[in-house]
Coordinates of C-alpha atoms in Angstrom, one line a residue:
X1 CA 0.0 0.0 0.0
X2 CA 1.3 3.5 -0.9
X3 CA 1.9 5.7 2.1
X4 CA 0.3 9.1 1.8
X5 CA 3.0 11.5 3.1
X6 CA 2.7 15.2 2.5
X7 CA 5.6 16.1 0.1
X8 CA 6.6 19.3 1.9
X9 CA 6.9 17.5 5.2
X10 CA 9.6 15.2 3.7
X11 CA 11.5 17.3 1.2
X12 CA 13.0 15.0 -1.5
X13 CA 16.7 14.7 -2.3
X14 CA 17.1 16.0 -5.9
X15 CA 18.5 13.5 -8.4
X16 CA 22.3 13.8 -8.3
X17 CA 23.2 11.5 -11.2
X18 CA 22.0 11.2 -14.8
X19 CA 20.6 7.8 -14.1
X20 CA 18.5 9.0 -11.2
X21 CA 17.3 12.0 -13.2
X22 CA 16.2 9.6 -15.9
X23 CA 14.4 7.6 -13.3
X24 CA 12.6 10.7 -12.0
X25 CA 11.4 11.5 -15.5
X26 CA 10.4 7.8 -16.2
X27 CA 8.4 7.7 -13.0
X28 CA 6.7 11.0 -13.6
X29 CA 5.8 10.0 -17.2
X30 CA 4.4 6.7 -16.3
X31 CA 0.7 6.1 -16.9
X32 CA -1.5 7.4 -14.1
X33 CA 1.4 8.9 -12.1
X34 CA 0.9 12.6 -11.3
X35 CA 2.8 14.8 -8.8
X36 CA 0.8 13.4 -5.8
X37 CA 1.5 9.8 -6.7
X38 CA 5.1 10.6 -7.6
X39 CA 5.7 12.0 -4.1
X40 CA 4.0 9.2 -2.3
X41 CA 6.0 6.6 -4.2
X42 CA 9.2 8.5 -3.6
X43 CA 8.4 8.8 0.1
X44 CA 7.7 5.1 0.4
X45 CA 10.5 3.7 -1.7
X46 CA 13.2 6.2 -1.1
X47 CA 14.3 6.8 -4.7
X48 CA 12.7 7.0 -8.1
X49 CA 14.6 3.9 -9.4
X50 CA 13.2 1.8 -6.5
X51 CA 9.7 3.3 -7.0
X52 CA 9.9 2.3 -10.7
X53 CA 10.6 -1.3 -9.7
X54 CA 7.6 -1.3 -7.3
X55 CA 5.2 0.5 -9.7
X56 CA 3.9 -2.6 -11.6
X57 CA 3.0 -4.3 -8.3
X58 CA 1.3 -1.2 -7.0
X59 CA -0.6 -0.9 -10.2
X60 CA -1.8 -4.5 -10.0
X61 CA -3.0 -4.0 -6.4
X62 CA -5.0 -1.0 -7.8
X63 CA -6.6 -3.3 -10.4
X64 CA -4.5 -2.3 -13.4
X65 CA -3.4 -5.3 -15.5
X66 CA -0.4 -5.5 -17.8
X67 CA 1.0 -2.2 -16.4
X68 CA 4.5 -1.1 -17.5
X69 CA 6.4 2.1 -16.4
X70 CA 7.5 4.6 -19.0
X71 CA 10.3 3.0 -21.1
X72 CA 13.8 4.4 -20.6
X73 CA 14.0 5.1 -24.3
X74 CA 11.0 7.4 -24.2
X75 CA 12.5 9.4 -21.3
X76 CA 15.8 9.6 -23.0
X77 CA 14.2 10.9 -26.2
X78 CA 12.5 13.6 -24.2
X79 CA 15.8 14.6 -22.6
X80 CA 17.4 14.7 -26.0
X81 CA 14.6 16.9 -27.4
X82 CA 15.1 19.3 -24.5
X83 CA 18.8 19.6 -25.1
X84 CA 18.2 20.3 -28.8
X85 CA 15.8 23.2 -27.8
X86 CA 18.3 24.6 -25.3
X87 CA 15.8 24.0 -22.5
X88 CA 16.6 23.1 -18.9
X89 CA 15.0 20.4 -16.8
X90 CA 14.5 21.7 -13.2
X91 CA 14.1 19.1 -10.5
X92 CA 12.6 20.0 -7.1
X93 CA 15.3 20.5 -4.6
X94 CA 18.0 21.3 -7.1
X95 CA 19.4 24.7 -7.9
X96 CA 17.2 26.8 -10.1
X97 CA 13.9 25.2 -9.1
X98 CA 11.5 28.0 -8.0
X99 CA 11.3 28.0 -4.2
X100 CA 7.8 29.6 -4.4
X101 CA 6.4 26.3 -5.6
X102 CA 7.3 24.6 -2.3
X103 CA 4.0 26.1 -0.9
X104 CA 2.0 23.9 -3.3
X105 CA 0.3 20.8 -1.9
X106 CA 1.9 18.7 -4.7
X107 CA 4.7 20.6 -6.3
X108 CA 5.7 19.5 -9.8
X109 CA 8.7 17.2 -9.5
X110 CA 10.1 18.4 -12.8
X111 CA 9.8 21.6 -14.9
X112 CA 10.9 22.3 -18.4
X113 CA 12.2 25.9 -18.7
X114 CA 13.4 27.7 -21.8
X115 CA 14.9 31.2 -21.6
X116 CA 16.1 33.3 -18.6
X117 CA 15.8 30.8 -15.7
X118 CA 17.2 33.4 -13.3
X119 CA 13.8 35.2 -13.5
X120 CA 12.4 32.5 -11.3
X121 CA 14.5 33.9 -8.4
X122 CA 13.0 37.4 -8.7
X123 CA 9.7 38.5 -7.1
X124 CA 6.8 38.3 -9.5
X125 CA 3.1 39.0 -9.8
X126 CA 0.5 37.2 -12.0
X127 CA -1.5 39.2 -14.4
X128 CA -4.4 37.3 -15.9
X129 CA -7.8 37.8 -17.4
X130 CA -10.3 37.3 -20.3
X131 CA -9.3 36.0 -23.7
X132 CA -12.0 38.1 -25.3
X133 CA -10.9 41.2 -23.5
X134 CA -12.3 44.8 -24.0
X135 CA -10.1 47.5 -25.4
X136 CA -10.1 49.1 -21.9
X137 CA -9.1 45.8 -20.3
X138 CA -6.2 45.5 -22.8
X139 CA -5.0 49.0 -22.0
X140 CA -5.2 48.3 -18.3
X141 CA -3.2 45.1 -18.7
X142 CA -0.5 46.9 -20.8
X143 CA -0.3 49.7 -18.2
X144 CA 0.0 47.2 -15.3
X145 CA 2.5 45.0 -17.1
X146 CA 4.7 47.9 -18.0
X147 CA 4.6 49.7 -14.7
X148 CA 5.0 46.6 -12.5
X149 CA 8.0 45.6 -14.7
X150 CA 9.5 49.1 -14.1
X151 CA 9.0 48.4 -10.4
X152 CA 11.2 45.3 -10.7
X153 CA 8.4 42.8 -10.6
X154 CA 8.5 39.9 -13.0
X155 CA 5.1 39.6 -14.8
X156 CA 3.7 36.1 -14.9
X157 CA 0.9 34.9 -17.2
X158 CA -0.3 32.1 -19.4
X159 CA 0.3 33.2 -23.0
X160 CA -3.4 33.1 -23.8
X161 CA -5.2 35.5 -26.0
X162 CA -6.3 38.9 -24.6
X163 CA -5.1 40.0 -21.2
X164 CA -2.3 37.4 -21.0
X165 CA -0.9 38.6 -24.4
X166 CA -1.1 42.2 -23.4
X167 CA 0.7 41.6 -20.1
X168 CA 3.5 39.7 -21.7
X169 CA 4.1 42.2 -24.5
X170 CA 4.2 45.1 -22.0
X171 CA 6.8 43.4 -19.8
X172 CA 9.2 41.9 -22.3
X173 CA 11.9 44.4 -21.6
X174 CA 11.7 44.0 -17.8
X175 CA 11.1 40.3 -17.4
X176 CA 8.1 38.1 -18.1
X177 CA 7.3 34.4 -17.5
X178 CA 4.8 32.4 -19.6
X179 CA 3.5 29.3 -17.9
X180 CA 2.4 26.9 -20.6
X181 CA -0.5 24.5 -20.5
X182 CA 1.2 22.1 -22.9
X183 CA 4.8 21.4 -23.6
X184 CA 7.1 24.4 -24.0
X185 CA 7.6 23.4 -27.6
X186 CA 3.8 23.5 -28.4
X187 CA 2.9 27.1 -28.6
X188 CA -0.8 27.8 -28.0
X189 CA -2.5 29.7 -29.4
X190 CA -0.6 29.5 -32.6
X191 CA -0.9 33.3 -33.3
X192 CA 1.3 33.9 -30.3
X193 CA 4.2 32.0 -31.8
X194 CA 6.2 35.2 -32.5
X195 CA 5.5 36.5 -28.9
X196 CA 6.6 33.1 -27.5
X197 CA 9.9 33.4 -29.5
X198 CA 10.5 36.8 -28.0
X199 CA 9.8 35.5 -24.5
X200 CA 12.3 32.7 -25.1
X201 CA 15.0 35.3 -25.8
X202 CA 14.0 38.0 -23.2
X203 CA 11.9 36.1 -20.7
X204 CA 11.1 32.5 -19.8
X205 CA 8.7 29.7 -21.0
X206 CA 8.0 27.1 -18.3
X207 CA 5.8 24.0 -18.1
X208 CA 5.4 20.8 -16.1
X209 CA 4.0 19.0 -19.1
X210 CA 6.2 16.7 -21.3
X211 CA 7.7 18.1 -24.4
X212 CA 5.6 17.6 -27.5
X213 CA 2.3 17.6 -25.5
X214 CA -0.5 19.7 -27.1
X215 CA -2.5 21.5 -24.4
X216 CA -5.9 19.9 -23.6
X217 CA -8.7 21.2 -21.4
X218 CA -7.6 19.3 -18.3
X219 CA -4.1 20.9 -18.5
X220 CA -5.3 24.5 -17.9
X221 CA -6.3 24.2 -14.3
X222 CA -2.9 22.6 -13.6
X223 CA -1.2 25.4 -15.4
X224 CA -3.2 28.0 -13.4
X225 CA -2.0 26.6 -10.1
X226 CA 1.6 27.2 -11.3
X227 CA 0.8 30.8 -12.4
X228 CA -0.4 31.6 -8.9
X229 CA 2.2 29.5 -7.2
X230 CA 5.1 31.4 -8.9
X231 CA 3.5 34.7 -7.9
X232 CA 3.4 36.9 -4.8
X233 CA -0.1 38.0 -5.8
X234 CA -2.6 37.4 -8.6
X235 CA -4.2 40.4 -10.4
X236 CA -7.4 39.7 -12.4
X237 CA -8.0 42.4 -15.0
X238 CA -11.2 41.1 -16.7
X239 CA -13.1 37.9 -16.0
X240 CA -16.6 36.6 -16.5
X241 CA -18.5 35.0 -13.7
X242 CA -17.6 31.5 -14.9
X243 CA -14.2 32.3 -16.3
X244 CA -11.3 29.9 -15.9
X245 CA -9.3 32.9 -14.7
X246 CA -11.2 32.6 -11.4
X247 CA -9.6 29.1 -11.0
X248 CA -6.3 30.9 -10.8
X249 CA -7.7 33.2 -8.1
X250 CA -8.9 30.2 -6.1
X251 CA -5.5 28.5 -6.4
X252 CA -3.9 31.8 -5.2
X253 CA -6.1 31.7 -2.0
X254 CA -5.4 28.1 -1.4
X255 CA -1.7 28.9 -1.6
X256 CA -1.9 31.9 0.6
X257 CA -1.3 34.5 -2.1
X258 CA -3.1 37.8 -2.3
X259 CA -5.9 38.3 -4.9
X260 CA -6.4 41.7 -6.5
X261 CA -8.9 42.7 -9.2
X262 CA -9.6 45.6 -11.5
X263 CA -13.3 46.7 -11.2
X264 CA -15.5 46.9 -14.2
X265 CA -18.9 48.2 -15.2
X266 CA -21.8 46.2 -13.6
X267 CA -23.5 45.8 -17.0
X268 CA -20.3 44.3 -18.7
X269 CA -20.3 40.5 -18.3
X270 CA -16.6 40.5 -18.9
X271 CA -16.2 42.2 -15.6
X272 CA -18.6 40.2 -13.5
X273 CA -16.0 37.8 -12.2
X274 CA -13.7 40.7 -11.1
X275 CA -16.6 42.5 -9.4
X276 CA -17.5 39.2 -7.6
X277 CA -13.9 39.0 -6.3
X278 CA -14.0 42.5 -5.1
X279 CA -17.4 41.9 -3.4
X280 CA -15.8 39.0 -1.5
X281 CA -12.7 40.9 -0.3
X282 CA -10.2 41.1 -3.1
X283 CA -8.0 44.2 -3.2
X284 CA -9.2 46.8 -5.7
X285 CA -6.6 47.8 -8.4
X286 CA -6.6 51.1 -10.2
X287 CA -3.0 51.0 -11.2
X288 CA 0.4 49.6 -10.3
X289 CA 0.7 51.7 -7.2
X290 CA -2.3 49.8 -5.6
X291 CA -0.5 46.5 -6.4
X292 CA 2.8 47.6 -4.9
X293 CA 1.1 48.9 -1.7
X294 CA -0.7 45.6 -1.3
X295 CA 2.6 43.9 -1.5
X296 CA 4.0 46.3 1.1
X297 CA 6.5 47.9 -1.3
X298 CA 5.2 51.4 -1.1
X299 CA 3.5 53.7 -3.6
X300 CA 6.5 55.1 -5.4
X301 CA 7.2 54.0 -9.0
X302 CA 10.5 54.9 -10.7
X303 CA 10.0 57.3 -13.6
X304 CA 10.8 55.9 -17.1
X305 CA 9.7 56.8 -20.6
X306 CA 6.6 54.8 -21.6
X307 CA 6.2 53.5 -25.1
X308 CA 2.8 54.4 -26.7
X309 CA 1.6 56.3 -23.7
X310 CA -1.6 57.0 -25.6
X311 CA -2.6 53.3 -25.2
X312 CA -2.3 53.4 -21.4
X313 CA -4.9 55.0 -19.1
X314 CA -4.1 58.2 -17.4
X315 CA -3.3 57.7 -13.7
X316 CA -6.2 58.1 -11.4
X317 CA -6.0 60.6 -8.5
X318 CA -4.8 59.0 -5.4
X319 CA -6.9 59.4 -2.2
X320 CA -5.3 60.3 1.1
X321 CA -3.8 57.3 2.7
X322 CA -5.1 58.5 6.1
X323 CA -8.3 56.3 6.3
X324 CA -10.6 56.3 9.2
X325 CA -11.0 53.0 11.0
X326 CA -14.0 50.9 10.1
X327 CA -16.4 51.2 13.0
X328 CA -17.6 47.6 13.1
X329 CA -14.5 45.8 11.7
X330 CA -13.7 42.6 13.6
X331 CA -10.5 42.7 15.6
X332 CA -8.8 39.9 13.6
X333 CA -9.8 41.1 10.1
X334 CA -6.2 42.0 9.1
X335 CA -7.1 42.7 5.5
X336 CA -8.1 39.1 4.8
X337 CA -10.6 38.1 2.2
X338 CA -13.5 36.8 4.3
X339 CA -15.7 34.9 1.8
X340 CA -12.8 33.9 -0.5
X341 CA -10.7 32.7 2.4
X342 CA -13.6 30.5 3.6
X343 CA -13.8 28.8 0.2
X344 CA -10.0 28.2 0.2
X345 CA -10.2 26.8 3.7
X346 CA -13.0 24.4 2.7
X347 CA -11.0 23.3 -0.3
X348 CA -8.0 22.5 1.9
X349 CA -10.2 20.6 4.4
X350 CA -11.6 18.4 1.6
X351 CA -8.1 17.8 0.0
X352 CA -6.6 17.0 3.4
X353 CA -9.3 14.5 4.1
X354 CA -9.0 12.7 0.7
X355 CA -6.2 10.4 0.0
X356 CA -5.2 7.8 -2.7
X357 CA -8.0 5.4 -1.5
X358 CA -11.5 6.6 -2.7
X359 CA -13.9 7.8 0.0
X360 CA -17.7 7.8 -0.2
X361 CA -19.1 11.3 -0.7
X362 CA -21.6 11.0 2.2
X363 CA -18.7 9.9 4.5
X364 CA -16.7 12.9 3.4
X365 CA -19.6 15.3 4.1
X366 CA -20.0 13.7 7.6
X367 CA -16.3 14.0 8.4
X368 CA -16.0 17.7 7.4
X369 CA -17.5 20.3 9.7
X370 CA -19.2 22.3 7.1
X371 CA -22.8 22.5 5.8
X372 CA -23.5 20.1 2.9
X373 CA -24.8 23.0 0.7
X374 CA -21.2 24.5 0.9
X375 CA -19.4 21.2 0.4
X376 CA -21.3 20.2 -2.8
X377 CA -20.2 23.2 -4.9
X378 CA -16.7 23.0 -3.4
X379 CA -16.5 19.4 -4.7
X380 CA -17.7 20.6 -8.1
X381 CA -15.0 23.3 -8.2
X382 CA -12.3 20.9 -7.2
X383 CA -13.4 18.4 -9.9
X384 CA -13.4 21.1 -12.6
X385 CA -9.9 22.1 -11.5
X386 CA -8.7 18.5 -11.9
X387 CA -7.8 18.2 -8.2
X388 CA -10.3 15.4 -7.3
X389 CA -11.7 12.5 -9.3
X390 CA -15.1 10.9 -9.0
X391 CA -15.1 7.1 -9.0
X392 CA -18.0 4.6 -9.6
X393 CA -20.3 4.1 -6.7
X394 CA -20.3 7.6 -5.4
X395 CA -16.6 7.5 -4.4
X396 CA -14.2 10.4 -4.5
X397 CA -10.4 10.5 -4.5
X398 CA -7.6 13.0 -4.9
X399 CA -6.4 13.3 -8.5
X400 CA -3.1 11.5 -9.1

């Protein structure tokens, strides 16, 4: 039986030889092995090579017949492809691996990176939003990307159409990281190929997916957790009420990051998600100064010439920072996001209760001290995000 040990409680030793690095890659690329299963296998067996030997028997015990781990030739082919691209394979615990990701419940064991890997050591903020963005949303994303870059923040996004594209373009000169849903050699969308090539030279492309993998729907929630994980804070510029961008915001809360949002007109459906976040306690953003103040870095931005200033909104007048205290604020409020934090706490309770062995949904509801009408939508959220899986017979387990 696989022992379910929390990966951050028992930090792994990074692979120190080429053989062990190949074993890490083979284990991770084996069928039905994700980060959670990888860390449990490594915790139980002590090394990836030993885990590979045990994997067929573990698979048989789980009801999988004729199971074989990833062949060495396939992993060697991926490593060769990475070398031909000039990419770097970063292993958790080894130099260059982003320390920010240690906060994740199941950090990716391996990451492919192409470009300026040193950007991972700098502070960064995520800038995300709608693919079908408005002209004002794009202007805001450009302004934030440009100004936050001037303030020495690396701008992190997902290379999607719309807000992501504007954020990357505005921060090319100061440092930007594109987190890919597929392999770093599979640019999506295809119209951003030229931008991706610029980011390879001036910024960084990064992904936990194998090289050659075309992004699929299930990859995007996984990508979103890395966007928020690499960031100090997540800024949502435009998002509809059911936008995938809100998954990134929920990941940020689960990971203890701040969530900020740009307000929009109540009649604009592209802004409804942002307005919901603000209603629930997200920090309101009117410009880069608001972001820097939320990060505790002060309101001052270094002056620098701005390209195409006509495309960036004029700075809004700043109110006095002397604010009267709220008369009925609870003593422990501390700037937290009340409703959002409650959702994140419930997600964590559910994930902590679930393990590799499936659990009946009614048993889960009994075990967790929360109303069933709150647990049911939380389970739906976690399933859509790819973090839990429903099994036959009303059973639920953590995704592998």
